[in-house]
Coordinates of C-alpha atoms in Angstrom, one line a residue:
X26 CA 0.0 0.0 0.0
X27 CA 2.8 2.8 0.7
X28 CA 4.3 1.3 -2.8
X29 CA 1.3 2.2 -4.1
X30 CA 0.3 5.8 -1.9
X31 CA 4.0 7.0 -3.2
X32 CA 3.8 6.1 -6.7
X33 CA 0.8 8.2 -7.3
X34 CA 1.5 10.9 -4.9
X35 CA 2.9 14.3 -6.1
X36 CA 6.4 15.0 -4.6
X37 CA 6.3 17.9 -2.2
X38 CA 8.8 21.1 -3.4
X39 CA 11.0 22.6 -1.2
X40 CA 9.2 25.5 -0.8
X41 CA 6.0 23.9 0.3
X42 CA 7.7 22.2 2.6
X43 CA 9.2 25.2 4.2
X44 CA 5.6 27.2 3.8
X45 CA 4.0 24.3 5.8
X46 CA 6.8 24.4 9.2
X47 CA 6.1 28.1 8.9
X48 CA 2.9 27.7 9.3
X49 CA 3.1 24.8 11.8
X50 CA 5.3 27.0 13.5
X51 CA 2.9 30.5 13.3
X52 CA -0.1 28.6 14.9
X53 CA 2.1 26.6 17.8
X54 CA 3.6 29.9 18.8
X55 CA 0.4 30.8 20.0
X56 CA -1.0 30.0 23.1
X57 CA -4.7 28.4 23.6
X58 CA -5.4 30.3 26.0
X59 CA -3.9 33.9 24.8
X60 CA -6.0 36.4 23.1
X61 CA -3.5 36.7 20.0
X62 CA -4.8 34.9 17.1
X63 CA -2.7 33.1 14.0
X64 CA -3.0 35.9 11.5
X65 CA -2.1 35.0 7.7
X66 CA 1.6 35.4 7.4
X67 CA 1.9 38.2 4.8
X68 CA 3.0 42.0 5.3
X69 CA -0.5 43.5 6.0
X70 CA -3.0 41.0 7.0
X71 CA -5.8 43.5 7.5
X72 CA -5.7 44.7 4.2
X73 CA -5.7 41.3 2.8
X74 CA -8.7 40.1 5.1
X75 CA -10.6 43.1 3.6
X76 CA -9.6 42.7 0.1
X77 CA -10.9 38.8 0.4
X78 CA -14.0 39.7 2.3
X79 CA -15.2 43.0 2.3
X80 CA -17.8 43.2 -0.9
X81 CA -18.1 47.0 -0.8
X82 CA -14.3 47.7 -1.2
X83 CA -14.1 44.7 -3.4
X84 CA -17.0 43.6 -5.4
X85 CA -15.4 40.9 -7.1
X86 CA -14.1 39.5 -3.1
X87 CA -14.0 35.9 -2.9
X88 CA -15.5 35.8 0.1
X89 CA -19.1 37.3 0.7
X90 CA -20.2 37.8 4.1
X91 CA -24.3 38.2 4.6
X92 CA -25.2 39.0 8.0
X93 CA -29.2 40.0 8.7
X94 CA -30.9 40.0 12.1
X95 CA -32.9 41.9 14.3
X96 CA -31.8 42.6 18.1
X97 CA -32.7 45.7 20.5
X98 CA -33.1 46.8 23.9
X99 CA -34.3 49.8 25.8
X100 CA -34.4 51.1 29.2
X101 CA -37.3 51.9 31.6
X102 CA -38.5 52.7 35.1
X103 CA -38.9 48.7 35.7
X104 CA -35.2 47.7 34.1
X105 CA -34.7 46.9 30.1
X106 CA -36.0 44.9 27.9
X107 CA -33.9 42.6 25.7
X108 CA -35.6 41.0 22.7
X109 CA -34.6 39.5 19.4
X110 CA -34.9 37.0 16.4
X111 CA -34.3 33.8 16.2
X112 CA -33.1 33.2 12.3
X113 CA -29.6 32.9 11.1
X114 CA -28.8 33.5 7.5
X115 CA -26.0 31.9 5.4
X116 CA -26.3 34.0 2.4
X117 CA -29.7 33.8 0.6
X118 CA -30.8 30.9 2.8
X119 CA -31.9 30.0 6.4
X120 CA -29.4 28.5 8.2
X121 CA -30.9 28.2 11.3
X122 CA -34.6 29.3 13.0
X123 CA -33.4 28.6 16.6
X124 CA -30.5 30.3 17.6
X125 CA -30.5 32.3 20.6
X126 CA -29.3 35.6 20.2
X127 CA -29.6 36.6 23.6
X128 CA -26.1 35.8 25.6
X129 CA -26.3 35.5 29.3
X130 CA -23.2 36.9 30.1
X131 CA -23.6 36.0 34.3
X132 CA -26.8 36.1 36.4
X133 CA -27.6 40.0 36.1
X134 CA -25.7 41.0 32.5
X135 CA -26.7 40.6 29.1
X136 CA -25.5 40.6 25.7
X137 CA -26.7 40.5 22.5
X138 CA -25.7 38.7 19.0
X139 CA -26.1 40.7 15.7
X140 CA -23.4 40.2 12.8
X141 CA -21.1 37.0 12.9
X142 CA -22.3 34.7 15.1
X143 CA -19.0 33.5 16.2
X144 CA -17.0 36.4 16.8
X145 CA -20.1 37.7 19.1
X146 CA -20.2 34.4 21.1
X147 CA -16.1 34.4 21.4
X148 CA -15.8 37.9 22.7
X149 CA -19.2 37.7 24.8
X150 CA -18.0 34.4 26.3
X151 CA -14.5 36.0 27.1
X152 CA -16.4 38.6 28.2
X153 CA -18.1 36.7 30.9
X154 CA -15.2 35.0 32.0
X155 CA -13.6 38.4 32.7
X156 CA -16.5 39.8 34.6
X157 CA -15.9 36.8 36.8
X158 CA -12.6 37.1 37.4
X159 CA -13.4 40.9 38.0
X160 CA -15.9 39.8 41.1
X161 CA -13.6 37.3 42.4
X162 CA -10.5 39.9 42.6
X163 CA -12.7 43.1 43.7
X164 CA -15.3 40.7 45.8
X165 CA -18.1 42.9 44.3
X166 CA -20.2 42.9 40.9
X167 CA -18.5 44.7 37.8
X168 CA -20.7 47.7 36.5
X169 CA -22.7 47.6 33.4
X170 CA -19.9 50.7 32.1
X171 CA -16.8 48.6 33.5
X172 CA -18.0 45.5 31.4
X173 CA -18.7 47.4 28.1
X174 CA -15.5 48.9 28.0
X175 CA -13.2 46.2 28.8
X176 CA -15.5 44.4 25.4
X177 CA -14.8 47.7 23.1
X178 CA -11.3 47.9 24.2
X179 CA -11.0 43.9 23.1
X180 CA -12.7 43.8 20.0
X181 CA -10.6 47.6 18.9
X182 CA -7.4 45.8 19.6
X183 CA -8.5 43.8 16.2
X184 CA -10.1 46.5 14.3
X185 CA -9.7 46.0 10.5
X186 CA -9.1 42.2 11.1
X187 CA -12.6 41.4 9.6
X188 CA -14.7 41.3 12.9
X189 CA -18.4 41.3 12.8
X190 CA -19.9 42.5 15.7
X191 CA -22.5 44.8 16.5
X192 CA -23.9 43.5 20.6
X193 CA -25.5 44.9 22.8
X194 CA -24.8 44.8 26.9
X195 CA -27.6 45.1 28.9
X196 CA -28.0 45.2 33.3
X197 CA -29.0 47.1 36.4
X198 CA -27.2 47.7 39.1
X199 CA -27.3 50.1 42.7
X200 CA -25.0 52.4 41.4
X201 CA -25.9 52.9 37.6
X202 CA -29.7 51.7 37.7
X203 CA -30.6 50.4 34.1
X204 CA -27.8 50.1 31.7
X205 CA -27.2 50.4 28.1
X206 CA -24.3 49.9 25.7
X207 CA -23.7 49.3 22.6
X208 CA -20.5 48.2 21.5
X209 CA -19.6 47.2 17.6
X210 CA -16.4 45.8 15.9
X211 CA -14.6 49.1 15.6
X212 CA -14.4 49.7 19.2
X213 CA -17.4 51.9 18.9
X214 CA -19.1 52.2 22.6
X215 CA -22.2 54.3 23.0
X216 CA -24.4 54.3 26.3
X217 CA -28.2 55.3 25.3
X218 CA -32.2 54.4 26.4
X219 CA -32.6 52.7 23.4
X220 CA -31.2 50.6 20.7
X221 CA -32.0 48.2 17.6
X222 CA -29.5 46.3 15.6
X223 CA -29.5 44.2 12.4
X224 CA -31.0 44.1 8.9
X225 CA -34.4 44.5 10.4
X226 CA -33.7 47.6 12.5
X227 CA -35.9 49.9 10.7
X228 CA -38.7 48.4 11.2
X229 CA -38.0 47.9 14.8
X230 CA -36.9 51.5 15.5
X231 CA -40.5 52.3 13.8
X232 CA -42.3 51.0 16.2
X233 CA -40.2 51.4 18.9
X234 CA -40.0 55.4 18.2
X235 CA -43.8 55.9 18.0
X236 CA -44.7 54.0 21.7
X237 CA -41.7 54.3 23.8
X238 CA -41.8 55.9 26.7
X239 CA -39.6 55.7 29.9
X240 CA -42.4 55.5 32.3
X241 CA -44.1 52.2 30.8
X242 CA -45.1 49.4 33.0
X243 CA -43.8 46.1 33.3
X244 CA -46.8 44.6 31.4
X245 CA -46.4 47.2 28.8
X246 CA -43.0 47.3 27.8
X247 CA -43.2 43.3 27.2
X248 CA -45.7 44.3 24.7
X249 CA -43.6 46.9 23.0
X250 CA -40.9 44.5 23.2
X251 CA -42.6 41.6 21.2
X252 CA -44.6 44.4 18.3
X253 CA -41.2 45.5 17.6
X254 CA -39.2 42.4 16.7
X255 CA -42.5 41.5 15.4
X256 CA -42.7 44.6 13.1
X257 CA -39.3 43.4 11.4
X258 CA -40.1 39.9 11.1
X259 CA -42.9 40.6 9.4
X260 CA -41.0 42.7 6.8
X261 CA -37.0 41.6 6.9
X262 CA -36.2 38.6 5.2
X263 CA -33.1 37.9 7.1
X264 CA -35.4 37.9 10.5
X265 CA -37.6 35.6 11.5
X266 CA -38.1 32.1 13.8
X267 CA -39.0 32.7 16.9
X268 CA -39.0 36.0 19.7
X269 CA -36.7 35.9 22.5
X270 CA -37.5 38.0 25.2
X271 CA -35.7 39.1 28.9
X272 CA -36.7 41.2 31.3
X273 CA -33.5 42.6 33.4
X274 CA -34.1 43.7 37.0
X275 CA -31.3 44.8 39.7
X276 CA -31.6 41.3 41.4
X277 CA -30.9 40.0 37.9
X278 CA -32.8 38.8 34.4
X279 CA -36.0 37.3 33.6
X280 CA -36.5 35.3 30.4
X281 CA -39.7 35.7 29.3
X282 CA -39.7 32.8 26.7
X283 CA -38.9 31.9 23.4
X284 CA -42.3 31.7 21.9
X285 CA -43.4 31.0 18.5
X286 CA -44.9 34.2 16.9
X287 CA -47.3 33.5 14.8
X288 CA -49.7 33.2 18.1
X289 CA -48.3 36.7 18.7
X290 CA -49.3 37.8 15.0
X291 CA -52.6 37.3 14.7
X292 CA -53.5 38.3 17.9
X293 CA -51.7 41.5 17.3
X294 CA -53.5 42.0 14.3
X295 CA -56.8 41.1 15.9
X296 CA -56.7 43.5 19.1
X297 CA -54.3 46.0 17.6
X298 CA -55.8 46.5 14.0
X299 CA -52.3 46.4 12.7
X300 CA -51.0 44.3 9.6
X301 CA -54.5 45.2 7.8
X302 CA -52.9 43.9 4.4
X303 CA -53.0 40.7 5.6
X304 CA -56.4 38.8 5.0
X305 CA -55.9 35.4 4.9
X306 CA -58.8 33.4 6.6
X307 CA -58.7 33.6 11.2
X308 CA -60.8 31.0 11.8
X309 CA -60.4 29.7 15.5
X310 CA -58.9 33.1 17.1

């Protein structure tokens, strides 16, 4: 058999040979447990990342990247609300209608997923494990601000390396009261009452925008919640599956289910008067 596996195998050049125990050597150097990734070994690997990924620089980009969602969160007198989609995309197909967007980053901080799915559950993860650390060393619970920093100053440490991220953090504590970031893949970190992020974001935000308010009630910002991720799964393509919802207090968060929402549809439709273009046939609501 090796008579056979050399006689029909090409010989390896020099050169590969050499390319390969640089590589081996590049990716070794590293350790598992460092932040430093294995970067391609040419003179600028951001610009190369780009040139092979970024469609907008590079039409012709071997590499096409699709990312569509539909994540937000806003801030009121009772905490925040966190809600989002369910649907990953692969290009012009579903990949998935179950993934959950919402990261529980520890018992009383959230995050949320919108662009590549694994660069936000990496850095999230990482996150979480630093936020740890942090109440181990200081014996007391890392503020919302503390934790969104230490995830913008990670992720612009890598800034042109062809990150996707645009998250969400999310929590309430004694000092700060409700909390929102958001943080993207350039480092950007902005603190705000309210945010929506993803393909779908329009239609969120026009929802959103008309009936928020700061004083709502539990009850009622629940309901805001689920019409707005509603309002963009209805229209996006790239959002859909099922709504995932949290409520986050000061003793920590409340999930709220992941419910199907074609329930939620109709009986928004019924009680609210809204999607009127609809007509198909409600028999049994």
């Amino acid at each position: 058999m090796n008579a056979l596996v050399s006689r029909y195998t090409r010989p390896q050049f020099e050169g590969e040979t050499v390319a390969q125990d640089e590589d081996h050597e590049l990716v070794s150097s590293v350790n598992p447990l460092s932040l430093k990734f294995a970067l391609p070994p040419i003179a600028q690997p951001s610009s190369w990342l780009r040139a092979m990924t970024d469609d907008y620089s590079n039409p012709n980009c071997p590499i096409k990247i699709a990312h569509g969602t539909t994540t937000l969160a806003f801030r009121f007198q009772g905490g925040i609300i966190v809600c989002t989609d369910s649907r990953a995309t692969a290009g012009n197909w579903i990949a998935s209608q179950t993934v959950k967007k919402v990261i529980e980053i520890n018992n009383c901080l959230l995050g949320t997923m919108a662009g590549g799915a694994a660069d936000c559950q990496y850095w999230l993860a990482y996150l979480g494990m630093q936020c740890r650390l942090h109440e181990l060393r200081q014996k007391r619970r890392i503020s919302v601000a503390a934790a969104s920093k230490i995830l913008a100053n990670l992720v612009y440490s890598y800034k042109g390396y062809g990150l996707s991220m645009g998250t969400m953090c999310a929590g309430v504590t004694p000092q700060e009261g409700p909390a929102l970031y958001y943080i993207d893949s350039d480092g950007t970190r902005l603190a705000g009452n309210l945010f929506c992020v993803g393909s779908g974001q329009t239609f969120a935000y026009g929802v959103l925008d008309a009936e928020y308010r700061y004083d709502l009630t539990v009850e009622e910002a629940l309901e805001l919640g689920r019409r707005s991720i509603l309002a963009a799964m209805h229209r996006d393509a790239y959002s859909g599956g099922s709504l995932n919802l949290y409520h986050v207090k000061e003793d920590g968060w409340v999930k709220h289910g992941f419910n199907d929402m074609n329930p939620i549809f109709w009986k928004t439709k019924l009680e609210k008067g809204e999607f009127s273009n609809v007509t198909a046939e409600m028999d049994g609501f």
